[in-house]
């Protein structure tokens, strides 16, 4: 990436914070005292040092989500693995229950895991959303049954940024005796998360959405919740996630969690101001419509459908001008057959196929500047008008 690129795709991944990198380096072989790298399972002092670093990170992640005990945090290889472990692991913990409820706007990591259960004989209820992308708690309550093995509703959506009424949904699950998995990959570090108040059973996080490294994440598992492993081996992470720990990655996730906790308010305030400037600037153009809930949305997200413009052309045009934005969701924008398909999230919200394939996601971060946003809005207006001139279908 060129240095002068204005990066506006923080929902896809965030830049690694320099303070996080510094914390990780000694665990990648850069220990200033030349100490050898240890395996946390080893008895010698290098092993003990690695173990201590992992436990320190566990405490930081626990604090970020309000867990009672650091032991309720399991380290994984990212949001996808955390979601899979929760969905498959909760389902397997009570084989007598064969029904699963998910929202229609879940990330593929939950959606496809539930689809896998469906293929093996489970019944899956996919609960719809309103035009803003919200799940109705009353409708949700009506889907829970005595044989529901688990429900999964994300805290905040990765495409349109809508924030769900998770407190209410979690309370309904608690009353019905149904374990609730919450994907908080986009919410963590942007919204206060406190599992001591919100009775979720499991909750997924990913370091690279929090200015930490890619390929490492965590799953909060409330004490007493039964979960079966999906990986088998040396019994690390209480037997729930075997495999030698990614010590440097875990240390990075710990440092990123500590900084996100300490800087949450400041970051949110900064991002919200930029988001509002973006919303009014972009939707001030003719034929540009905001997707997602106007108020109940992430501090850093704007998502718009641009009439007469194909999202991929707009993303590439803006890239050439030095602005990186997302088309739809990062996971579906490249290299998968979904790349040319309309986003299921937008379709679930009642958007047309055309609106869905003409939508872009612009997500800011703690280091985005007002000057970057002003420049972006100019480039966006120019790109939209030039692409519309080329479009045989667009008539203003
Ligand atoms: N869940 C949500 C809401 C996400 O946005 C993402 C990443 O885009 C994931 C899960 C998957 O996380 P990871 O990239 O760490 O596997």
Short mmCIF file of N, CA, C and O and ligand atoms in Angstrom, two decimals, residues 78-80 83 107 154 158 183 185-186 206 208-209 331, ligand 1:
data_model
loop_
_atom_site.label_atom_id
_atom_site.label_comp_id
_atom_site.label_asym_id
_atom_site.label_seq_id
_atom_site.Cartn_x
_atom_site.Cartn_y
_atom_site.Cartn_z
N UNK A 78 -8.87 -16.64 15.32
CA UNK A 78 -9.61 -15.51 14.74
C UNK A 78 -11.11 -15.62 14.93
O UNK A 78 -11.62 -16.59 15.54
N UNK A 79 -11.80 -14.64 14.38
CA UNK A 79 -13.25 -14.57 14.53
C UNK A 79 -13.94 -15.79 13.93
O UNK A 79 -14.89 -16.33 14.50
N UNK A 80 -13.47 -16.24 12.78
CA UNK A 80 -14.11 -17.37 12.11
C UNK A 80 -14.05 -18.62 12.98
O UNK A 80 -15.04 -19.32 13.17
N UNK A 83 -16.38 -18.27 16.04
CA UNK A 83 -17.78 -18.48 15.68
C UNK A 83 -18.07 -19.96 15.44
O UNK A 83 -19.09 -20.50 15.88
N UNK A 107 -22.60 -13.04 9.97
CA UNK A 107 -21.39 -13.21 9.16
C UNK A 107 -21.35 -14.66 8.65
O UNK A 107 -21.85 -15.57 9.33
N UNK A 154 -25.55 -11.53 16.05
CA UNK A 154 -24.32 -10.73 16.17
C UNK A 154 -24.60 -9.42 16.91
O UNK A 154 -25.71 -8.90 16.86
N UNK A 158 -21.24 -6.45 10.24
CA UNK A 158 -19.98 -6.09 9.58
C UNK A 158 -20.19 -5.32 8.29
O UNK A 158 -19.29 -4.65 7.82
N UNK A 183 -21.59 -12.83 18.05
CA UNK A 183 -20.40 -12.44 17.31
C UNK A 183 -20.17 -10.95 17.57
O UNK A 183 -20.95 -10.11 17.11
N UNK A 185 -17.28 -9.41 16.83
CA UNK A 185 -16.03 -9.09 16.12
C UNK A 185 -15.98 -7.62 15.72
O UNK A 185 -14.94 -6.96 15.85
N UNK A 186 -17.11 -7.07 15.26
CA UNK A 186 -17.11 -5.65 14.86
C UNK A 186 -17.40 -4.74 16.05
O UNK A 186 -17.03 -3.57 16.04
N UNK A 206 -12.04 -10.77 17.39
CA UNK A 206 -10.93 -10.97 16.46
C UNK A 206 -9.94 -9.82 16.60
O UNK A 206 -10.34 -8.65 16.58
N UNK A 208 -7.63 -8.55 14.63
CA UNK A 208 -7.27 -7.62 13.54
C UNK A 208 -8.32 -6.55 13.29
O UNK A 208 -8.08 -5.63 12.51
N UNK A 209 -9.45 -6.66 13.98
CA UNK A 209 -10.45 -5.58 13.86
C UNK A 209 -10.22 -4.53 14.95
O UNK A 209 -10.93 -3.54 15.03
N UNK A 331 -15.26 -10.09 3.32
CA UNK A 331 -15.17 -11.53 3.16
C UNK A 331 -15.84 -11.98 1.88
O UNK A 331 -15.58 -13.05 1.38
N1 LIG B 1 -17.50 -11.96 12.27
C1 LIG B 1 -17.58 -10.71 11.81
C2 LIG B 1 -18.76 -9.86 12.18
C3 LIG B 1 -16.57 -10.20 10.98
O1 LIG B 1 -16.66 -8.96 10.52
C4 LIG B 1 -15.48 -11.04 10.64
C5 LIG B 1 -14.43 -10.57 9.71
O2 LIG B 1 -14.70 -9.92 8.71
C6 LIG B 1 -15.44 -12.32 11.17
C7 LIG B 1 -16.46 -12.77 11.98
C8 LIG B 1 -14.31 -13.26 10.88
O3 LIG B 1 -13.18 -12.87 11.62
P1 LIG B 1 -11.72 -13.32 11.14
O4 LIG B 1 -11.39 -12.48 9.95
O5 LIG B 1 -10.85 -13.00 12.31
O6 LIG B 1 -11.78 -14.77 10.87
#
